[in-house]
């Protein structure tokens, strides 16, 4: 029985499957040729009957001969272009003049809009704190915009080390490549010359050009004692007379030796002297021995660097002094000149460790300096008088008053035997000629250096007698370098607005003036490379 609640849907008949249309028969070569022939005949008949068709065909394709001729020319042009491109890749020798001419021939783009106010020169106040560093003198207090832009561009290029690569034109890049190739060729030629040089013998040493004044070309290196900084104040720094070594000593009771390379300056050796804060340390003339004195001891130490032996000298025969503090190594290398109290100078031989003779001046001795041959010694007194002694006879051969000096503090003689420098408590350093100091009772200084405001406590000439270093231990950065030929101070040392030198207690130059070192109160020994001099 059928259920009355079920709704029946009408039954739909499925459509019959669609029949596939038979595909077109594949054309055979013979039928294709017949079809083409019939098309050509039909087109030819149409061309003959209708002139417009023939005219349209000639406008689009031209006649058959012309069409074939154009196709052949097009193929020839493509081959020619391909050959020229390959030749252009192989030939890169186009001259810079042709490149510049082609760039000039290109039409320059015109500005879309021009403002008349741009042509007016607007002046800019250069005394503003943001633009003050761009001034090169007081005369440039006002500058126009174009010049200011040029100055800023120069400063940017200087800080970047030159023009950045992204700002260089293609012509400049080509010039750089050519210069680089030329430099490589020059290096190869120099290597060949060096190879030829070491095959021959002879005297190849030539004197360098004279040092010029104004700006001293120098480079800040790592501190000489960077491998072992002192824990207390440094009192002495000195370069070895023959090896590439520097010595530092100070109140931390130690002497340290470093190899000088300007980069890391590795430590060679350190010697600790127990309960002996070092006031002064110095190499012997041959560099085989170190002499060190302290502040309040009569005893001093001798350090034999060849044997590595430290020898304390407790007593000196013929020396009646409570302490030995200041000394100088005699140029002959076999004796020391000890500075005593009450104006005494004692000559001590290193071989027998005894005083052979003594000299006395009025007042206390503030400094001594030997002439270049060691025959004379100049002694500066605290009263401002300078005494000249003959070392062979121990006789005072001259005596004069340092011009304008109230209290003498230091003295130094140039290695070439030409100059004598005397420092005073006021900071003034008088520069004399040694001939006038030997022969005149009232010599006049050739130059009075007044660049220091505190006591001039250290004076040192460089080995070539072209620079006089002046320093004061009473103030930070109180160091000046005097160019002796022009009698002017170098303007670029010390560097302004940067504290590197601090309070200087000692100054020294390397044997050929290639390096310059200081000993300061921070326990550091700042080291500088003097680029004018090529050797150590």
XYZ file of C-alpha atoms in Angstrom, residues 38-451:
414
model
C 44.143 27.888 -55.902
C 44.487 30.772 -53.370
C 47.303 32.372 -55.375
C 45.270 32.070 -58.610
C 42.195 33.537 -56.905
C 44.296 36.444 -55.510
C 45.883 37.122 -58.870
C 42.474 37.176 -60.549
C 41.202 39.542 -57.847
C 44.229 41.823 -58.373
C 43.605 41.991 -62.081
C 39.905 42.727 -61.712
C 40.193 45.171 -58.760
C 42.981 47.829 -58.840
C 42.388 48.937 -55.232
C 43.500 45.527 -53.962
C 46.728 45.768 -55.930
C 47.333 49.312 -54.677
C 46.775 48.304 -51.016
C 49.134 45.355 -51.352
C 51.891 47.531 -52.798
C 51.424 50.131 -50.047
C 51.695 47.503 -47.315
C 54.304 45.141 -48.689
C 55.511 46.733 -51.903
C 56.158 44.735 -54.993
C 57.574 41.231 -54.647
C 61.093 42.296 -55.673
C 61.049 45.255 -53.293
C 59.795 43.083 -50.436
C 62.591 40.543 -50.923
C 65.171 43.363 -51.168
C 63.983 44.884 -47.860
C 64.132 41.516 -46.086
C 67.724 40.972 -47.234
C 68.752 44.514 -46.084
C 67.183 43.922 -42.665
C 69.193 40.730 -42.170
C 72.416 42.533 -43.185
C 71.737 45.383 -40.702
C 71.149 42.908 -37.835
C 74.438 41.159 -38.585
C 76.276 44.511 -38.759
C 74.880 45.636 -35.377
C 75.891 42.341 -33.751
C 79.444 42.635 -35.091
C 79.752 46.266 -33.886
C 78.566 45.325 -30.377
C 81.176 42.585 -30.142
C 83.875 44.958 -31.384
C 82.794 47.573 -28.818
C 83.186 45.020 -26.004
C 86.685 44.119 -27.149
C 87.881 47.693 -27.711
C 87.851 49.694 -24.419
C 90.474 52.210 -25.404
C 88.260 55.182 -26.068
C 90.025 58.331 -24.947
C 88.789 60.474 -22.070
C 88.672 63.531 -24.349
C 86.174 61.806 -26.681
C 84.104 60.709 -23.681
C 84.032 64.263 -22.316
C 83.142 65.679 -25.755
C 80.273 63.235 -26.139
C 78.985 64.185 -22.686
C 79.137 67.874 -23.627
C 77.273 67.243 -26.874
C 74.330 65.750 -24.990
C 71.669 68.381 -24.507
C 71.451 69.585 -20.927
C 68.059 69.445 -19.315
C 66.458 72.807 -18.647
C 64.939 73.702 -15.336
C 61.156 73.557 -15.289
C 60.978 76.736 -13.223
C 63.493 79.406 -12.192
C 63.171 81.573 -9.110
C 64.638 85.072 -9.494
C 65.468 85.194 -5.788
C 67.957 82.347 -6.230
C 70.247 84.639 -8.185
C 70.522 87.050 -5.253
C 73.554 86.347 -3.029
C 72.364 85.872 0.521
C 75.019 86.283 3.216
C 75.154 83.839 6.143
C 76.440 84.655 9.632
C 79.360 82.297 10.280
C 79.695 83.172 13.971
C 76.741 80.966 14.823
C 77.777 78.043 16.997
C 76.700 75.520 14.362
C 78.840 77.152 11.655
C 81.800 78.379 13.689
C 83.932 75.317 12.895
C 83.693 76.045 9.165
C 85.560 79.365 9.517
C 89.232 79.500 8.495
C 89.833 82.942 9.941
C 88.237 85.967 11.510
C 87.807 87.504 8.054
C 85.177 84.877 7.198
C 82.596 86.084 9.707
C 80.124 86.430 6.805
C 79.896 84.093 3.807
C 77.526 83.722 0.860
C 75.467 80.584 0.368
C 77.446 79.241 -2.582
C 80.745 79.468 -0.739
C 79.191 77.952 2.384
C 77.887 74.993 0.374
C 81.333 74.510 -1.146
C 82.957 74.646 2.316
C 80.479 72.110 3.702
C 81.092 69.862 0.703
C 84.851 70.030 1.276
C 84.428 69.232 4.962
C 82.182 66.277 4.154
C 84.652 64.889 1.631
C 87.495 65.364 4.126
C 85.618 63.494 6.853
C 84.742 60.722 4.387
C 88.348 60.454 3.249
C 87.538 61.783 -0.225
C 84.570 61.760 -2.569
C 82.222 58.799 -1.826
C 81.947 56.156 -4.532
C 78.255 56.815 -5.036
C 78.974 60.486 -5.806
C 81.611 59.808 -8.446
C 80.767 60.100 -12.125
C 81.603 57.374 -14.630
C 84.447 59.483 -16.052
C 86.020 59.851 -12.581
C 85.728 56.111 -12.000
C 87.517 55.442 -15.292
C 90.265 57.882 -14.283
C 90.664 56.088 -10.958
C 90.978 52.725 -12.699
C 93.672 54.084 -15.000
C 95.544 55.649 -12.088
C 95.328 52.338 -10.210
C 96.770 50.475 -13.173
C 99.568 53.040 -13.479
C 100.307 52.736 -9.726
C 100.518 48.943 -10.018
C 102.974 49.301 -12.880
C 105.051 51.758 -10.803
C 105.086 49.323 -7.860
C 106.389 46.598 -10.140
C 109.130 48.933 -11.379
C 110.050 49.864 -7.778
C 110.285 46.191 -6.823
C 112.637 45.636 -9.745
C 114.706 48.628 -8.601
C 114.828 47.263 -5.033
C 115.962 43.877 -6.322
C 118.661 45.665 -8.274
C 119.554 47.715 -5.181
C 120.269 44.733 -2.944
C 122.531 43.220 -5.617
C 124.927 46.185 -5.371
C 127.004 47.627 -2.539
C 127.858 51.209 -1.719
C 126.680 54.206 0.292
C 122.958 54.663 -0.351
C 122.238 56.848 2.699
C 121.247 60.402 1.790
C 120.319 63.253 4.091
C 116.616 64.066 4.267
C 115.172 67.405 3.338
C 115.129 70.023 6.078
C 112.110 70.144 8.362
C 109.655 72.938 7.590
C 107.801 74.963 10.207
C 104.113 75.652 10.734
C 102.569 72.193 10.983
C 104.487 69.105 12.088
C 103.341 65.960 10.280
C 102.820 63.423 13.027
C 100.657 60.424 13.928
C 99.416 59.345 17.353
C 100.404 55.749 18.092
C 99.470 53.438 20.935
C 101.070 54.439 24.225
C 104.643 53.224 24.506
C 103.745 51.330 27.700
C 100.266 50.200 26.604
C 101.267 46.564 27.276
C 101.979 47.498 30.923
C 100.707 50.886 32.097
C 102.228 52.204 35.294
C 100.130 52.189 38.441
C 101.640 55.507 39.536
C 103.267 58.568 38.017
C 105.897 58.036 35.335
C 109.079 60.018 35.913
C 111.339 58.805 33.075
C 111.039 57.752 29.450
C 113.976 57.150 27.107
C 114.668 55.400 23.810
C 117.515 52.920 23.575
C 120.524 54.435 21.733
C 120.816 51.563 19.218
C 117.848 49.167 19.505
C 114.174 49.835 18.697
C 113.317 49.799 22.405
C 111.864 52.340 24.829
C 112.223 52.390 28.618
C 109.738 53.739 31.169
C 110.158 54.108 34.929
C 108.177 55.735 37.728
C 106.978 55.791 41.270
C 105.512 52.262 41.012
C 109.082 50.992 41.742
C 109.539 49.315 38.350
C 111.504 49.726 35.127
C 109.893 48.401 31.931
C 111.263 47.838 28.451
C 109.035 47.778 25.343
C 109.657 47.064 21.680
C 108.556 50.050 19.591
C 106.400 49.144 16.581
C 103.823 51.946 16.854
C 100.903 49.498 17.048
C 100.996 47.235 20.106
C 104.496 48.012 21.501
C 104.885 44.603 23.220
C 106.595 44.409 26.590
C 110.082 42.901 26.673
C 110.835 42.922 30.381
C 109.962 44.581 33.694
C 112.257 44.917 36.719
C 110.789 45.642 40.155
C 112.957 47.447 42.714
C 111.540 46.849 46.166
C 110.818 50.003 48.209
C 112.555 52.138 45.596
C 110.258 54.664 43.882
C 112.265 55.701 40.850
C 112.919 59.413 40.381
C 115.197 59.136 37.337
C 116.320 56.275 35.077
C 118.635 56.479 32.073
C 120.567 54.229 29.662
C 124.328 54.245 29.553
C 125.916 55.541 26.344
C 126.393 52.055 24.875
C 122.888 50.987 25.969
C 124.102 47.919 27.916
C 123.251 49.307 31.366
C 120.446 51.178 33.123
C 121.024 53.584 36.014
C 118.144 54.389 38.399
C 117.973 56.791 41.352
C 115.245 57.390 43.928
C 113.840 60.325 45.850
C 115.349 60.030 49.326
C 118.039 57.365 49.042
C 121.784 57.706 48.756
C 121.754 54.275 47.142
C 121.160 53.792 43.399
C 120.801 50.747 41.133
C 122.721 49.528 38.096
C 120.874 47.069 35.835
C 123.082 45.095 33.423
C 120.724 44.233 30.565
C 123.142 41.818 28.880
C 123.434 39.611 31.965
C 120.057 40.499 33.490
C 121.691 41.385 36.813
C 120.538 44.184 39.155
C 123.322 45.661 41.285
C 122.570 48.026 44.192
C 125.245 50.653 44.901
C 124.918 51.448 48.612
C 127.962 53.624 49.152
C 130.169 55.722 46.888
C 133.704 56.490 47.968
C 134.285 60.237 48.261
C 130.562 61.177 48.114
C 129.337 63.143 51.126
C 125.689 63.553 50.195
C 122.549 62.484 52.035
C 120.836 61.423 48.813
C 121.481 60.894 45.099
C 118.566 62.150 43.056
C 119.612 63.875 39.803
C 122.390 62.684 37.487
C 123.561 62.854 33.870
C 125.508 60.306 31.823
C 128.761 61.756 30.472
C 129.226 61.588 26.670
C 132.317 59.372 27.027
C 130.068 56.766 28.693
C 132.374 55.880 31.564
C 131.175 58.329 34.200
C 128.146 59.952 35.798
C 127.774 63.584 36.819
C 125.810 63.565 40.097
C 123.930 66.658 41.253
C 124.487 67.254 44.931
C 123.248 69.808 47.399
C 124.595 73.355 47.954
C 125.675 73.701 44.312
C 128.000 70.662 44.136
C 128.547 68.514 41.041
C 130.343 65.160 41.529
C 132.016 63.153 38.767
C 131.634 59.423 39.481
C 133.321 56.662 37.470
C 131.176 53.604 36.769
C 134.161 51.281 36.783
C 135.332 51.892 40.368
C 132.109 53.489 41.741
C 134.009 56.420 43.286
C 134.004 60.214 42.940
C 137.138 61.459 41.165
C 136.470 65.208 41.414
C 133.802 67.762 42.343
C 132.760 71.243 41.155
C 130.744 73.902 42.930
C 128.531 76.814 41.833
C 126.694 79.469 43.804
C 123.222 78.357 44.858
C 121.570 75.048 44.049
C 121.942 73.296 40.694
C 118.692 73.153 38.702
C 120.064 71.367 35.635
C 123.171 70.368 33.695
C 123.869 69.810 29.983
C 126.982 68.583 28.136
C 128.363 70.013 24.921
C 128.303 67.673 21.920
C 131.956 66.644 22.336
C 131.696 66.307 26.128
C 134.489 68.806 26.813
C 132.190 71.404 28.414
C 129.298 71.179 30.845
C 126.678 73.915 31.351
C 125.191 74.156 34.841
C 122.059 76.223 35.522
C 121.540 77.518 39.049
C 118.290 78.340 40.774
C 119.519 81.930 41.077
C 119.333 82.326 37.290
C 123.064 82.078 36.534
C 124.671 79.695 34.032
C 128.192 78.298 34.636
C 130.398 76.801 31.937
C 132.926 74.210 33.193
C 135.825 72.587 31.398
C 135.618 68.856 32.120
C 139.341 68.181 31.637
C 140.597 70.834 33.996
C 137.465 71.137 36.237
C 137.721 74.889 35.833
C 134.893 77.424 35.274
C 135.609 79.077 31.921
C 132.578 81.394 31.749
C 129.605 82.575 33.750
C 126.596 84.648 32.716
C 123.094 85.541 33.871
C 120.149 84.096 31.983
C 118.351 87.068 30.451
C 115.292 88.039 32.527
C 115.448 84.870 34.627
C 114.543 85.022 38.334
C 114.737 81.296 39.068
C 116.273 78.740 36.693
C 114.599 75.356 36.307
C 116.155 73.473 33.348
C 118.836 73.541 30.663
C 119.616 71.629 27.435
C 122.272 71.763 24.692
C 121.651 70.842 21.041
C 123.504 67.782 19.635
C 124.946 69.808 16.738
C 126.676 72.186 19.174
C 124.814 75.273 18.005
C 122.144 76.105 20.610
C 121.730 76.253 24.392
C 118.223 76.471 25.913
C 117.591 77.736 29.477
C 114.203 77.362 31.179
C 112.841 79.451 34.014
C 110.103 79.286 36.621
C 108.053 81.894 34.727
C 107.766 79.535 31.735
C 110.066 81.589 29.489
C 112.730 79.593 27.620
C 115.714 81.576 26.310
C 117.535 80.167 23.293
C 121.241 81.116 22.964
C 124.021 80.197 20.593
C 126.702 78.105 22.320
C 129.461 80.284 20.878
C 128.070 83.356 22.638
C 127.688 81.417 25.892
C 131.328 80.330 25.744
C 132.822 83.689 24.819
C 130.515 86.449 26.147
C 129.857 87.535 29.708
C 126.453 88.913 28.738
C 125.050 86.914 25.802
C 121.693 87.837 24.310
C 119.134 85.146 23.438
C 118.256 84.692 19.779
C 114.719 83.748 20.822
C 112.626 83.976 23.980
C 109.909 81.297 23.852
C 106.916 82.478 25.901
C 104.338 79.820 25.059
